[in-house]
XYZ file of C-alpha atoms in Angstrom:
159
model
C -39.400 -17.279 103.082
C -39.985 -20.975 102.441
C -42.117 -22.868 99.980
C -44.642 -25.719 100.138
C -44.675 -28.143 97.236
C -47.424 -30.688 96.483
C -46.649 -33.340 93.902
C -48.031 -36.672 92.753
C -46.129 -39.648 91.387
C -47.333 -42.454 89.159
C -46.974 -45.590 91.276
C -43.860 -45.189 93.431
C -43.640 -46.681 96.920
C -43.000 -44.111 99.668
C -39.910 -46.039 100.800
C -38.235 -45.404 97.427
C -39.409 -41.777 97.217
C -37.601 -40.413 100.308
C -34.015 -41.192 99.143
C -34.833 -40.019 95.606
C -36.224 -36.760 97.033
C -33.021 -36.196 98.998
C -30.947 -36.651 95.858
C -33.265 -34.559 93.665
C -33.361 -31.673 96.157
C -29.729 -31.928 97.229
C -30.932 -31.671 100.830
C -31.479 -33.850 103.855
C -35.096 -35.054 103.697
C -36.856 -35.794 106.972
C -40.145 -37.699 106.979
C -42.874 -35.631 108.617
C -43.720 -38.446 111.048
C -40.263 -38.371 112.673
C -39.190 -34.757 112.130
C -38.267 -33.036 115.398
C -38.031 -29.265 114.775
C -35.488 -28.885 117.583
C -33.139 -31.424 115.970
C -33.515 -30.667 112.260
C -30.330 -30.135 110.274
C -30.030 -26.627 108.853
C -30.667 -27.628 105.243
C -33.346 -30.239 105.937
C -36.635 -30.337 104.092
C -39.584 -32.019 105.795
C -41.581 -34.275 103.480
C -44.672 -36.405 103.792
C -45.198 -39.225 101.292
C -48.268 -41.437 101.292
C -50.491 -43.540 99.058
C -53.922 -42.351 97.954
C -56.460 -43.912 95.584
C -56.671 -43.020 91.898
C -54.169 -42.211 89.200
C -50.881 -40.738 90.399
C -51.714 -42.018 93.870
C -48.331 -41.448 95.498
C -48.658 -38.066 97.178
C -45.686 -35.885 98.150
C -45.790 -32.762 100.307
C -42.529 -30.920 100.929
C -42.474 -28.309 103.704
C -39.884 -25.623 104.305
C -38.302 -25.761 100.868
C -35.943 -22.787 100.442
C -37.409 -20.379 97.888
C -34.125 -20.282 95.966
C -34.568 -23.993 95.158
C -36.456 -24.129 91.816
C -39.464 -26.442 91.694
C -39.465 -27.519 88.021
C -35.877 -28.808 87.936
C -36.476 -30.490 91.308
C -39.542 -32.432 90.188
C -37.838 -33.256 86.871
C -34.872 -34.691 88.772
C -37.255 -36.751 90.926
C -39.067 -38.077 87.827
C -35.715 -39.038 86.298
C -34.429 -40.728 89.461
C -37.623 -42.727 89.983
C -38.163 -43.297 86.246
C -41.793 -42.319 86.827
C -44.112 -39.599 85.578
C -44.796 -36.896 88.175
C -47.496 -34.238 88.458
C -47.561 -30.752 89.887
C -50.322 -28.143 89.871
C -50.120 -25.665 87.042
C -50.610 -21.902 87.249
C -54.382 -21.860 86.584
C -57.145 -22.211 89.143
C -58.448 -25.341 87.419
C -58.443 -28.232 89.941
C -58.077 -30.801 87.193
C -55.224 -29.193 85.262
C -51.686 -30.266 86.105
C -48.228 -30.342 84.583
C -47.029 -33.805 83.667
C -43.262 -34.134 84.117
C -41.791 -37.175 82.375
C -38.550 -38.935 83.363
C -36.815 -37.328 80.352
C -37.736 -33.866 81.694
C -40.483 -33.188 79.159
C -43.271 -31.044 80.608
C -46.797 -30.812 79.220
C -50.190 -29.710 80.562
C -52.760 -32.433 81.195
C -56.284 -32.643 82.599
C -57.902 -35.111 84.984
C -61.375 -35.675 86.289
C -61.178 -34.815 89.999
C -63.468 -36.535 92.487
C -63.575 -35.454 96.133
C -63.652 -38.378 98.564
C -63.125 -38.885 102.291
C -59.488 -39.710 101.387
C -58.992 -36.467 99.432
C -58.910 -35.765 95.713
C -58.920 -38.759 93.396
C -57.661 -38.217 89.839
C -58.946 -40.229 86.878
C -59.389 -40.006 83.101
C -56.094 -38.325 82.163
C -56.103 -36.418 78.863
C -53.722 -33.988 77.213
C -54.537 -30.283 77.283
C -55.067 -29.702 73.579
C -56.967 -27.380 71.259
C -58.618 -30.518 69.856
C -60.657 -30.747 73.099
C -63.580 -28.297 73.434
C -62.781 -27.618 77.105
C -59.384 -26.183 76.186
C -60.533 -23.857 73.395
C -61.658 -20.268 73.424
C -61.904 -18.571 76.794
C -60.827 -21.544 78.874
C -58.445 -21.089 81.793
C -55.910 -23.052 79.789
C -55.102 -19.935 77.750
C -54.283 -17.933 80.883
C -51.461 -20.320 81.704
C -47.857 -20.030 80.663
C -48.420 -23.678 79.631
C -50.838 -23.161 76.715
C -52.830 -26.061 75.239
C -50.668 -28.356 73.100
C -47.468 -26.951 74.613
C -44.630 -29.364 75.213
C -41.374 -28.278 76.745
C -38.907 -30.996 75.747
C -36.403 -31.664 78.472
C -36.968 -28.142 79.847
C -36.102 -29.113 83.363
C -34.160 -32.329 82.911
C -31.407 -32.483 85.466
């Protein structure tokens, strides 16, 4: 079984993301546009990186990631290598809730306002997921997550 990962990066050019992805994943990374399934190396991961509008506008999709490759340490390694904050979806069904992975490996839940456009989802208005905000209190989806409001995992996944 293979995995599909969808990440966002805070302001990194696609040309610098591909080599950093290869190092972070410890795999050959093939851009989706040139990947030929008949000629892929055994350990290759196919990735698509592009720019979108809004905050964290560098989008990364990784296809065919082996399931034994852990996602959190992989995105933490990418954040460290690029020296940029990265985002991944959290374990709730809230479209605006993500995990912010800092270059030092710190992971914390954050919220964004999500706007659907012809170019896809646009994120804006980042805020921490905290009990101080009414949307994160009580019966919110935030409490169903392993990443509770106000949680910070210092260097949990730093590689």
